[in-house]
CSV table of C-alpha atoms in Angstrom, one decimal:
chain,number,residue,atom,x,y,z
A,1,MET,CA,-57.9,190.2,-119.3
A,2,ALA,CA,-54.5,191.9,-119.5
A,3,GLU,CA,-52.4,191.1,-122.6
A,4,THR,CA,-49.3,189.0,-122.0
A,5,VAL,CA,-46.1,190.9,-122.6
A,6,VAL,CA,-42.9,189.0,-123.6
A,7,GLN,CA,-39.7,190.9,-122.9
A,8,PRO,CA,-38.0,191.3,-126.4
A,9,PRO,CA,-34.5,189.9,-126.4
A,10,ARG,CA,-31.7,192.5,-126.1
A,11,THR,CA,-29.7,192.3,-129.3
A,12,THR,CA,-27.8,194.8,-131.5
A,13,ASP,CA,-29.7,193.4,-134.4
A,14,ALA,CA,-33.5,193.5,-134.4
A,15,PRO,CA,-36.0,194.8,-137.0
A,16,ASP,CA,-36.3,198.6,-136.8
A,17,TYR,CA,-39.7,199.4,-135.4
A,18,ARG,CA,-40.0,202.5,-137.6
A,19,LYS,CA,-39.4,200.5,-140.7
A,20,LEU,CA,-41.9,197.9,-139.6
A,21,MET,CA,-44.5,200.6,-139.2
A,22,GLU,CA,-44.0,201.8,-142.8
A,23,CYS,CA,-45.9,198.7,-143.9
A,24,VAL,CA,-49.6,199.7,-144.4
A,25,HIS,CA,-50.7,196.0,-144.9
A,26,CYS,CA,-52.2,196.7,-148.3
A,27,GLY,CA,-51.4,193.3,-149.6
A,28,LEU,CA,-50.0,194.3,-153.0
A,29,CYS,CA,-46.9,192.2,-152.1
A,30,LEU,CA,-48.9,189.0,-151.8
A,31,PRO,CA,-49.1,188.1,-155.6
A,32,THR,CA,-45.3,188.6,-155.9
A,33,CYS,CA,-44.3,186.3,-153.0
A,34,PRO,CA,-43.2,182.8,-154.1
A,35,THR,CA,-43.7,181.2,-150.6
A,36,TYR,CA,-47.2,182.6,-150.3
A,37,ALA,CA,-48.0,181.4,-153.8
A,38,GLU,CA,-46.9,177.9,-153.0
A,39,LEU,CA,-48.2,177.6,-149.4
A,40,GLY,CA,-51.1,180.0,-149.3
A,41,VAL,CA,-50.4,180.9,-145.7
A,42,GLU,CA,-50.7,184.5,-144.6
A,43,MET,CA,-47.8,184.2,-142.2
A,44,ASP,CA,-45.6,183.1,-145.1
A,45,SER,CA,-46.2,186.3,-147.0
A,46,PRO,CA,-44.3,189.6,-146.6
A,47,ARG,CA,-47.2,191.2,-144.8
A,48,GLY,CA,-47.6,188.3,-142.5
A,49,ARG,CA,-44.0,188.1,-141.6
A,50,ILE,CA,-44.0,191.8,-140.8
A,51,TYR,CA,-46.9,191.3,-138.5
A,52,LEU,CA,-44.8,188.6,-136.7
A,53,MET,CA,-41.7,190.7,-136.5
A,54,ARG,CA,-43.7,193.6,-135.1
A,55,ALA,CA,-45.3,191.3,-132.5
A,56,VAL,CA,-41.8,190.2,-131.3
A,57,VAL,CA,-40.5,193.8,-131.1
A,58,GLU,CA,-43.6,194.9,-129.2
A,59,GLY,CA,-43.2,192.0,-126.7
A,60,LYS,CA,-46.4,190.2,-127.8
A,61,LEU,CA,-44.6,187.1,-129.2
A,62,PRO,CA,-41.5,185.2,-128.2
A,63,LEU,CA,-38.9,183.9,-130.6
A,64,SER,CA,-40.8,180.6,-130.8
A,65,ASP,CA,-40.3,177.7,-133.1
A,66,PRO,CA,-43.3,178.6,-135.4
A,67,TYR,CA,-42.0,182.2,-135.6
A,68,GLN,CA,-38.6,181.0,-136.6
A,69,GLN,CA,-40.0,178.6,-139.2
A,70,HIS,CA,-42.0,181.4,-140.9
A,71,ILE,CA,-38.9,183.7,-141.0
A,72,SER,CA,-36.7,180.8,-142.2
A,73,LEU,CA,-39.1,179.9,-145.1
A,74,CYS,CA,-38.7,183.3,-146.7
A,75,LEU,CA,-36.4,183.2,-149.8
A,76,GLY,CA,-35.3,186.8,-149.3
A,77,CYS,CA,-36.0,187.4,-153.0
A,78,ARG,CA,-37.2,191.0,-152.2
A,79,ALA,CA,-39.9,190.9,-155.0
A,80,CYS,CA,-42.2,192.4,-152.4
A,81,GLU,CA,-39.9,195.5,-152.3
A,82,THR,CA,-40.5,196.1,-156.0
A,83,ALA,CA,-44.2,195.8,-155.5
A,84,CYS,CA,-44.5,197.8,-152.3
A,85,PRO,CA,-46.0,201.3,-152.7
A,86,SER,CA,-44.7,202.4,-149.3
A,87,GLY,CA,-41.0,201.5,-150.0
A,88,VAL,CA,-40.7,199.0,-147.2
A,89,LYS,CA,-37.2,197.6,-147.1
A,90,PHE,CA,-38.3,194.0,-146.4
A,91,GLY,CA,-34.8,192.5,-147.1
A,92,GLN,CA,-33.2,194.5,-144.3
A,93,LEU,CA,-36.1,193.7,-141.9
A,94,LEU,CA,-35.7,190.0,-142.7
A,95,GLU,CA,-32.0,190.0,-142.1
A,96,GLU,CA,-32.4,191.9,-138.9
A,97,ALA,CA,-35.0,189.4,-137.7
A,98,ARG,CA,-32.7,186.5,-138.4
A,99,GLY,CA,-29.9,188.4,-136.8
A,100,GLN,CA,-32.0,188.9,-133.7
A,101,ILE,CA,-32.8,185.1,-133.5
A,102,GLU,CA,-29.1,184.2,-133.8
A,103,GLN,CA,-27.9,186.8,-131.3
A,104,ALA,CA,-30.5,185.8,-128.8
A,105,GLY,CA,-29.2,182.2,-128.9
A,106,ALA,CA,-32.7,181.1,-129.8
A,107,PRO,CA,-32.3,179.3,-133.2
A,108,GLN,CA,-33.8,175.9,-133.5
A,109,HIS,CA,-32.0,174.6,-136.6
A,110,PRO,CA,-32.3,171.0,-137.6
A,111,PRO,CA,-29.0,169.0,-137.2
A,112,LEU,CA,-28.3,169.1,-141.0
A,113,ALA,CA,-29.0,172.8,-141.2
A,114,LYS,CA,-26.8,173.5,-138.2
A,115,TRP,CA,-24.0,171.5,-139.8
A,116,LEU,CA,-24.4,173.3,-143.1
A,117,ARG,CA,-24.4,176.7,-141.5
A,118,VAL,CA,-21.2,176.1,-139.5
A,119,LEU,CA,-19.5,174.5,-142.5
A,120,ALA,CA,-20.4,177.3,-144.9
A,121,PHE,CA,-20.3,180.4,-142.8
A,122,LYS,CA,-17.4,179.6,-140.5
A,123,GLY,CA,-15.3,177.0,-142.3
A,124,ILE,CA,-15.5,177.7,-146.1
A,125,LEU,CA,-16.8,181.1,-147.3
A,126,PRO,CA,-14.4,183.3,-145.3
A,127,HIS,CA,-11.3,181.4,-146.3
A,128,PRO,CA,-10.1,181.5,-150.0
A,129,MET,CA,-7.6,178.6,-149.5
A,130,VAL,CA,-10.3,176.4,-148.1
A,131,LEU,CA,-12.5,177.3,-151.1
A,132,ARG,CA,-9.7,176.4,-153.5
A,133,THR,CA,-9.1,173.1,-151.8
A,134,LEU,CA,-12.8,172.4,-152.0
A,135,GLY,CA,-12.7,173.1,-155.7
A,136,ASP,CA,-9.7,170.7,-156.1
A,137,LEU,CA,-11.6,168.0,-154.3
A,138,LEU,CA,-14.6,168.5,-156.5
A,139,LEU,CA,-12.5,168.3,-159.6
A,140,LEU,CA,-11.0,165.0,-158.2
A,141,TYR,CA,-14.5,163.7,-157.4
A,142,GLN,CA,-15.6,164.6,-160.9
A,143,TYR,CA,-12.7,163.2,-163.0
A,144,SER,CA,-11.8,160.2,-160.9
A,145,GLY,CA,-15.0,158.5,-161.9
A,146,LEU,CA,-16.4,158.6,-158.4
A,147,ARG,CA,-19.2,161.0,-159.4
A,148,ALA,CA,-20.2,158.6,-162.2
A,149,LEU,CA,-20.3,155.8,-159.7
A,150,VAL,CA,-22.4,157.8,-157.3
A,151,ASN,CA,-24.9,158.5,-160.1
A,152,HIS,CA,-25.1,154.9,-161.3
A,153,PRO,CA,-28.7,153.7,-160.9
A,154,LEU,CA,-27.5,150.6,-158.9
A,155,VAL,CA,-25.6,152.8,-156.4
A,156,ALA,CA,-27.9,155.9,-156.4
A,157,ARG,CA,-30.9,153.8,-155.2
A,158,TRP,CA,-29.1,153.1,-151.9
A,159,LEU,CA,-28.0,156.6,-151.2
A,160,PRO,CA,-30.0,159.1,-149.0
A,161,GLU,CA,-32.1,161.4,-151.1
A,162,ARG,CA,-30.4,164.5,-149.7
A,163,LEU,CA,-27.0,163.2,-150.7
A,164,SER,CA,-28.1,162.6,-154.3
A,165,GLY,CA,-29.8,166.0,-154.2
A,166,LEU,CA,-26.5,167.6,-153.1
A,167,ASP,CA,-24.7,166.0,-156.0
A,168,GLN,CA,-27.2,167.5,-158.5
A,169,LEU,CA,-26.3,171.0,-157.2
A,170,LEU,CA,-22.6,170.5,-158.2
A,171,PRO,CA,-21.7,171.8,-161.6
A,172,SER,CA,-19.2,170.1,-163.9
A,173,LEU,CA,-15.9,171.9,-163.6
A,174,PRO,CA,-14.0,172.2,-166.9
A,175,LYS,CA,-10.4,171.5,-166.2
A,176,ARG,CA,-9.0,174.4,-168.3
A,177,ALA,CA,-11.5,177.0,-167.0
A,178,TYR,CA,-11.0,175.9,-163.4
A,179,ARG,CA,-7.3,176.5,-163.7
A,180,THR,CA,-7.9,180.1,-165.0
A,181,HIS,CA,-6.8,182.5,-162.3
A,182,VAL,CA,-7.6,186.2,-162.6
A,183,ARG,CA,-4.4,188.2,-162.2
A,184,ALA,CA,-4.0,190.8,-159.4
A,185,PHE,CA,-3.5,193.5,-162.2
A,186,THR,CA,-4.6,193.4,-165.8
A,187,PRO,CA,-3.5,196.4,-167.9
A,188,ALA,CA,-5.8,198.4,-170.1
A,189,GLN,CA,-5.8,197.7,-173.8
A,190,GLY,CA,-5.6,200.7,-176.1
A,191,GLU,CA,-6.2,204.2,-174.7
A,192,ARG,CA,-6.6,204.1,-170.9
A,193,ARG,CA,-10.0,205.2,-169.7
A,194,GLY,CA,-9.9,204.5,-166.0
A,195,ARG,CA,-9.1,202.0,-163.2
A,196,VAL,CA,-11.6,199.3,-162.1
A,197,GLY,CA,-11.6,197.1,-159.0
A,198,PHE,CA,-13.0,193.6,-159.7
A,199,VAL,CA,-14.9,191.6,-157.1
A,200,ALA,CA,-13.8,188.0,-157.9
A,201,GLY,CA,-16.2,186.6,-155.3
A,202,CYS,CA,-15.9,183.4,-153.3
A,203,VAL,CA,-17.9,180.9,-155.3
A,204,MET,CA,-17.3,182.4,-158.8
A,205,PRO,CA,-13.6,181.4,-159.0
A,206,ILE,CA,-14.5,177.8,-158.2
A,207,PHE,CA,-17.6,177.1,-160.2
A,208,PHE,CA,-17.5,179.9,-162.9
A,209,ALA,CA,-13.9,180.8,-163.4
A,210,GLN,CA,-14.6,181.4,-167.1
A,211,VAL,CA,-17.1,184.1,-166.2
A,212,ASN,CA,-14.5,186.0,-164.1
A,213,ASP,CA,-11.9,185.6,-166.8
A,214,ALA,CA,-14.4,186.9,-169.5
A,215,THR,CA,-15.4,189.9,-167.3
A,216,VAL,CA,-11.8,191.0,-166.7
A,217,GLN,CA,-10.7,190.5,-170.3
A,218,LEU,CA,-13.7,192.6,-171.6
A,219,ILE,CA,-13.2,195.4,-169.2
A,220,SER,CA,-9.5,195.5,-170.1
A,221,ALA,CA,-10.4,195.5,-173.8
A,222,ASN,CA,-12.6,198.4,-173.1
A,223,GLY,CA,-9.7,200.5,-172.0
A,224,PHE,CA,-9.7,200.0,-168.2
A,225,GLU,CA,-7.0,198.8,-165.9
A,226,VAL,CA,-8.4,196.0,-163.7
A,227,VAL,CA,-7.2,195.5,-160.1
A,228,THR,CA,-8.4,192.3,-158.4
A,229,PRO,CA,-7.2,192.8,-154.8
A,230,GLN,CA,-5.8,189.6,-153.3
A,231,ALA,CA,-6.9,190.8,-149.8
A,232,GLN,CA,-10.6,190.7,-150.7
A,233,ARG,CA,-12.8,188.2,-149.1
A,234,CYS,CA,-16.4,186.8,-149.4
A,235,CYS,CA,-18.8,189.8,-149.6
A,236,GLY,CA,-20.8,188.5,-146.6
A,237,ALA,CA,-24.1,188.3,-148.4
A,238,LEU,CA,-24.9,184.7,-147.4
A,239,HIS,CA,-23.9,185.5,-143.8
A,240,ALA,CA,-26.2,188.5,-143.7
A,241,HIS,CA,-29.1,186.6,-145.2
A,242,ALA,CA,-28.8,183.9,-142.6
A,243,GLY,CA,-28.6,186.3,-139.6
A,244,GLU,CA,-24.8,186.0,-139.1
A,245,ARG,CA,-24.5,189.7,-139.3
A,246,GLU,CA,-21.4,190.2,-137.2
A,247,ASP,CA,-19.5,187.9,-139.5
A,248,ALA,CA,-20.9,189.9,-142.5
A,249,ARG,CA,-19.7,193.2,-140.9
A,250,ARG,CA,-16.2,191.8,-140.4
A,251,LEU,CA,-16.0,190.7,-144.1
A,252,ALA,CA,-17.4,194.1,-145.2
A,253,ARG,CA,-14.6,195.9,-143.3
A,254,GLN,CA,-12.0,193.7,-144.9
A,255,ASN,CA,-13.3,194.4,-148.4
A,256,ILE,CA,-13.6,198.1,-147.8
A,257,ASP,CA,-10.0,198.2,-146.7
A,258,ALA,CA,-8.8,196.0,-149.6
A,259,PHE,CA,-10.5,198.1,-152.3
A,260,ALA,CA,-9.5,201.4,-150.7
A,261,ALA,CA,-5.8,200.3,-151.0
A,262,ALA,CA,-6.4,199.5,-154.7
A,263,ARG,CA,-7.4,203.2,-155.5
A,264,VAL,CA,-9.9,202.4,-158.1
A,265,ASP,CA,-12.5,204.5,-159.9
A,266,TRP,CA,-15.2,201.9,-159.9
A,267,ILE,CA,-15.9,198.5,-158.3
A,268,VAL,CA,-17.4,195.9,-160.7
A,269,VAL,CA,-19.1,192.7,-159.7
A,270,ASN,CA,-20.7,190.0,-161.9
A,271,ALA,CA,-22.7,188.2,-159.2
A,272,ALA,CA,-26.1,189.7,-158.4
A,273,GLY,CA,-26.2,188.6,-154.8
A,274,CYS,CA,-22.8,190.0,-154.1
A,275,GLY,CA,-23.6,193.2,-155.8
A,276,ALA,CA,-26.7,193.8,-153.7
A,277,MET,CA,-24.7,193.2,-150.6
A,278,LEU,CA,-21.8,195.5,-151.6
A,279,LYS,CA,-24.2,198.3,-152.5
A,280,GLU,CA,-25.7,198.0,-148.9
A,281,TYR,CA,-22.4,197.9,-146.9
A,282,HIS,CA,-23.4,201.3,-145.5
A,283,GLU,CA,-26.6,199.8,-144.2
A,284,ILE,CA,-25.0,196.9,-142.3
A,285,LEU,CA,-22.3,199.2,-141.0
A,286,HIS,CA,-24.5,202.2,-140.1
A,287,HIS,CA,-23.7,201.8,-136.4
A,288,ASP,CA,-19.9,201.9,-137.1
A,289,ALA,CA,-19.0,205.6,-136.6
A,290,LEU,CA,-15.5,205.0,-138.0
A,291,LEU,CA,-16.4,203.2,-141.2
A,292,ARG,CA,-20.0,204.2,-142.2
A,293,GLY,CA,-18.8,207.1,-144.3
A,294,ALA,CA,-16.2,204.9,-146.1
A,295,ALA,CA,-18.9,202.2,-146.5
A,296,LYS,CA,-21.2,204.7,-148.2
A,297,GLN,CA,-18.5,205.9,-150.6
A,298,PHE,CA,-17.6,202.2,-151.3
A,299,SER,CA,-21.3,201.3,-152.1
A,300,GLU,CA,-21.7,204.3,-154.4
A,301,ARG,CA,-18.9,203.1,-156.6
A,302,VAL,CA,-20.2,199.5,-157.0
A,303,LEU,CA,-21.5,198.6,-160.5
A,304,ASP,CA,-23.0,195.4,-161.8
A,305,VAL,CA,-21.1,194.4,-164.9
A,306,SER,CA,-24.1,195.2,-167.0
A,307,GLN,CA,-24.2,198.7,-165.5
A,308,PHE,CA,-20.6,199.1,-166.3
A,309,PHE,CA,-21.1,198.4,-169.9
A,310,GLU,CA,-24.2,200.6,-169.9
A,311,ARG,CA,-22.0,203.5,-168.7
A,312,PHE,CA,-19.0,202.5,-170.8
A,313,PRO,CA,-20.4,200.7,-173.9
A,314,PHE,CA,-18.1,198.0,-175.2
A,315,ARG,CA,-16.0,199.6,-177.9
A,316,GLY,CA,-14.6,196.4,-179.5
A,317,PRO,CA,-16.2,194.8,-182.6
A,318,LEU,CA,-18.8,192.1,-181.9
A,319,GLY,CA,-19.5,189.2,-184.2
A,320,ALA,CA,-23.0,187.7,-184.9
A,321,LEU,CA,-24.5,185.2,-182.5
A,322,PRO,CA,-27.7,183.9,-184.2
A,323,LEU,CA,-29.2,182.5,-181.0
A,324,ARG,CA,-32.6,182.5,-179.3
A,325,VAL,CA,-31.7,183.6,-175.8
A,326,ALA,CA,-33.9,183.5,-172.7
A,327,TYR,CA,-32.8,186.0,-170.0
A,328,ASP,CA,-33.8,185.4,-166.4
A,329,ASP,CA,-33.7,188.2,-163.8
A,330,PRO,CA,-31.7,187.3,-160.7
A,331,CYS,CA,-33.7,188.5,-157.7
A,332,HIS,CA,-30.9,190.5,-156.1
A,333,LEU,CA,-30.3,192.2,-159.4
A,334,ILE,CA,-33.8,193.2,-160.3
A,335,HIS,CA,-35.3,193.6,-156.8
A,336,GLY,CA,-32.2,194.2,-154.7
A,337,GLN,CA,-30.3,196.6,-157.1
A,338,ARG,CA,-33.2,197.6,-159.3
A,339,VAL,CA,-31.2,196.7,-162.4
A,340,LYS,CA,-33.6,195.4,-165.1
A,341,GLU,CA,-33.0,196.9,-168.5
A,342,GLU,CA,-29.2,197.1,-168.4
A,343,PRO,CA,-28.5,193.4,-169.0
A,344,ARG,CA,-31.1,193.3,-171.7
A,345,ARG,CA,-29.6,196.3,-173.5
A,346,MET,CA,-26.2,194.7,-173.2
A,347,LEU,CA,-27.4,191.5,-174.8
A,348,ARG,CA,-29.2,193.4,-177.6
A,349,THR,CA,-25.9,195.0,-178.7
A,350,ILE,CA,-24.9,191.5,-179.9
A,351,PRO,CA,-25.6,191.1,-183.7
A,352,GLY,CA,-28.0,188.3,-184.5
A,353,LEU,CA,-29.0,187.6,-181.0
A,354,GLN,CA,-32.8,187.3,-180.4
A,355,LEU,CA,-33.8,188.1,-176.8
A,356,LEU,CA,-36.9,186.1,-175.9
A,357,GLU,CA,-39.7,187.4,-173.6
A,358,VAL,CA,-40.0,184.9,-170.7
A,359,LYS,CA,-43.1,184.9,-168.5
A,360,GLU,CA,-42.3,185.7,-164.9
A,361,ALA,CA,-38.6,186.3,-165.7
A,362,ASP,CA,-38.5,188.3,-162.4
A,363,TRP,CA,-39.8,185.3,-160.3
A,364,CYS,CA,-37.4,183.6,-158.0
A,365,CYS,CA,-35.8,180.3,-159.1
A,366,GLY,CA,-35.7,178.9,-155.6
A,367,SER,CA,-31.9,178.9,-155.1
A,368,ALA,CA,-31.7,181.8,-152.6
A,369,GLY,CA,-28.2,181.1,-151.2
A,370,ILE,CA,-28.4,177.8,-149.4
A,371,TYR,CA,-32.2,177.7,-149.3
A,372,ASN,CA,-32.3,174.9,-151.8
A,373,LEU,CA,-30.3,172.8,-149.3
A,374,LEU,CA,-32.3,173.8,-146.2
A,375,HIS,CA,-35.7,173.6,-147.8
A,376,PRO,CA,-35.2,171.4,-150.8
A,377,GLU,CA,-38.9,170.4,-151.4
A,378,LEU,CA,-40.2,174.0,-151.5
A,379,SER,CA,-37.2,175.1,-153.6
A,380,ARG,CA,-38.0,172.4,-156.1
A,381,GLN,CA,-41.6,173.5,-156.3
A,382,ILE,CA,-40.5,177.1,-157.0
A,383,LEU,CA,-38.0,176.0,-159.6
A,384,GLU,CA,-40.6,173.9,-161.4
A,385,ARG,CA,-42.7,177.1,-162.0
A,386,LYS,CA,-39.6,178.8,-163.4
A,387,MET,CA,-38.7,176.0,-165.7
A,388,GLN,CA,-42.1,175.6,-167.3
A,389,HIS,CA,-41.9,179.2,-168.5
A,390,LEU,CA,-38.3,178.9,-169.7
A,391,ALA,CA,-39.1,175.6,-171.5
A,392,ALA,CA,-42.1,177.3,-173.2
A,393,VAL,CA,-39.9,179.7,-175.2
A,394,LYS,CA,-37.6,176.9,-176.6
A,395,PRO,CA,-34.3,178.8,-176.1
A,396,ASP,CA,-31.0,178.0,-177.6
A,397,VAL,CA,-29.3,179.5,-174.5
A,398,ILE,CA,-30.6,180.5,-171.0
A,399,THR,CA,-28.7,183.3,-169.3
A,400,THR,CA,-28.7,184.8,-165.8
A,401,GLY,CA,-26.3,186.8,-163.8
A,402,ASN,CA,-25.9,185.1,-160.4
A,403,PRO,CA,-24.0,181.9,-159.5
A,404,GLY,CA,-26.8,180.4,-157.4
A,405,CYS,CA,-29.3,181.0,-160.2
A,406,LEU,CA,-26.9,179.5,-162.8
A,407,LEU,CA,-26.6,176.4,-160.7
A,408,GLN,CA,-30.3,176.1,-159.8
A,409,ILE,CA,-31.6,176.7,-163.4
A,410,GLY,CA,-28.9,174.4,-164.7
A,411,ILE,CA,-30.4,171.6,-162.6
A,412,GLY,CA,-33.9,172.5,-163.8
A,413,ALA,CA,-32.7,172.4,-167.4
A,414,LYS,CA,-31.4,168.9,-167.0
A,415,GLN,CA,-34.5,167.7,-165.3
A,416,HIS,CA,-36.7,169.1,-168.1
A,417,GLY,CA,-34.5,167.7,-170.8
A,418,LEU,CA,-33.5,171.1,-172.1
A,419,THR,CA,-30.3,171.2,-174.2
A,420,ALA,CA,-29.9,174.9,-173.8
A,421,PRO,CA,-26.7,175.7,-171.8
A,422,VAL,CA,-27.2,178.1,-168.8
A,423,VAL,CA,-24.6,180.8,-169.0
A,424,HIS,CA,-23.8,184.3,-167.6
A,425,PRO,CA,-24.7,187.3,-169.9
A,426,ILE,CA,-21.1,188.4,-169.9
A,427,GLU,CA,-20.2,185.1,-171.5
A,428,LEU,CA,-22.4,185.9,-174.5
A,429,LEU,CA,-20.7,189.3,-174.9
A,430,ALA,CA,-17.3,187.5,-174.7
A,431,TRP,CA,-18.4,185.0,-177.4
A,432,ALA,CA,-19.5,187.7,-179.7
A,433,SER,CA,-16.1,189.4,-179.2
A,434,LEU,CA,-14.3,186.1,-180.1
A,435,VAL,CA,-16.5,185.7,-183.2
A,436,ALA,CA,-15.4,189.1,-184.4
A,437,GLN,CA,-11.8,188.0,-184.0
A,438,GLY,CA,-12.4,184.8,-186.0
A,439,LYS,CA,-11.9,182.6,-182.9
A,440,ARG,CA,-13.8,179.6,-181.8
A,441,ILE,CA,-16.5,179.9,-179.1
A,442,PRO,CA,-17.2,177.4,-176.3
A,443,LEU,CA,-20.7,176.5,-177.3
A,444,GLU,CA,-22.3,173.0,-176.8
A,445,ARG,CA,-23.0,171.0,-179.9
A,446,SER,CA,-26.7,171.8,-180.1
A,447,VAL,CA,-26.1,175.5,-179.8
A,448,SER,CA,-23.2,175.3,-182.2
A,449,ARG,CA,-25.5,174.1,-184.9
A,450,ALA,CA,-27.8,177.0,-184.2
A,451,HIS,CA,-24.9,179.4,-184.4
A,452,GLN,CA,-24.1,178.0,-187.8
A,453,GLY,CA,-27.6,178.8,-188.9
A,454,GLN,CA,-29.1,175.3,-188.3
A,455,ARG,CA,-31.9,174.7,-185.9
A,456,PRO,CA,-31.0,172.0,-183.3
């Protein structure tokens, strides 16, 4: 009986067949895959998903609902890339598969997911003023007492579970930190060593303004001018991960132009997911004959903030932070950018800081962009595994270098009753710098006692 052939949809984005054929189906990726570990389904493993992508490209499988579900359930953590002996670029294949689904007009998103996608990718992320307004509304929601009302047991019991789950994802915005704006130009302190372009990001200025401020101040104190182009936009990572690749390309072009005009030596980013995307602009723009060269030059100058301080060690004095610190690897830093030791070495430069070994520190926390909104139950299961390992080492502080991870692990810490604050590694370096200057550091009470030599 002749095999049924399905005509593959004609799209500009589809998994590259040659890249698909690089997979030898050895299965070494299976133990590293969070969805396979939780579900135990071959089609929800990297190897299984590559089988499915290949079947679509070969015309043996349509863009069916089951196919889309298996592709959608992938976190895109790219741990399989680190484990793969053949060097398969699974992250690119996944984004191309999702792009193929979107371009073919075949996506079967549930109503909530469809609404979230339109709101995030079209209405919020590309527009800085909309993001700022959203932050103002969140601040009002938080300090007006409305948030406390929503979380009151008598009210919460009547609210939909998804609504209360969404509230848990929202961090508390400190008024002073939220009002901190990074200037377009920050001069170098002391002898000038170079000129750096800073990627402020779209989410970081809203939820983690203090991290951006610390990053810029430390780079400036290290002798570098810091330019933060006002024309920069969202890096496009979340768009690319979700298959909205044309929007991602448009944002990439805007950012390449913005930083070209800034004439900088290096481009520094403190968000792991953004950094991975910026370093792969030349991949998403490889069809653009006019910009692919500029995209490659752009990507080659991008450094995670830990890589920057590895290349240019912080020259200012650092005071002691006698803290037990658990470092968690953001997926797109360790697997996407292959940056593992640099953040650890940066933390070890801080006197008194004890860096703890955490089991499965390279395992995904389940945030994965908006995955925790689209697949909340599976995300919670993956987070639970992460929090058990973090709780086991009894840290004073938990640190990780990506906004989604900071939010997700922060939720997990509250659920597990951990008093350890969840902060960005650059904040710890900034605290040590403040201690050396005899200034106060913004530690929570339990950690403050540890800093003063008392165990909480």
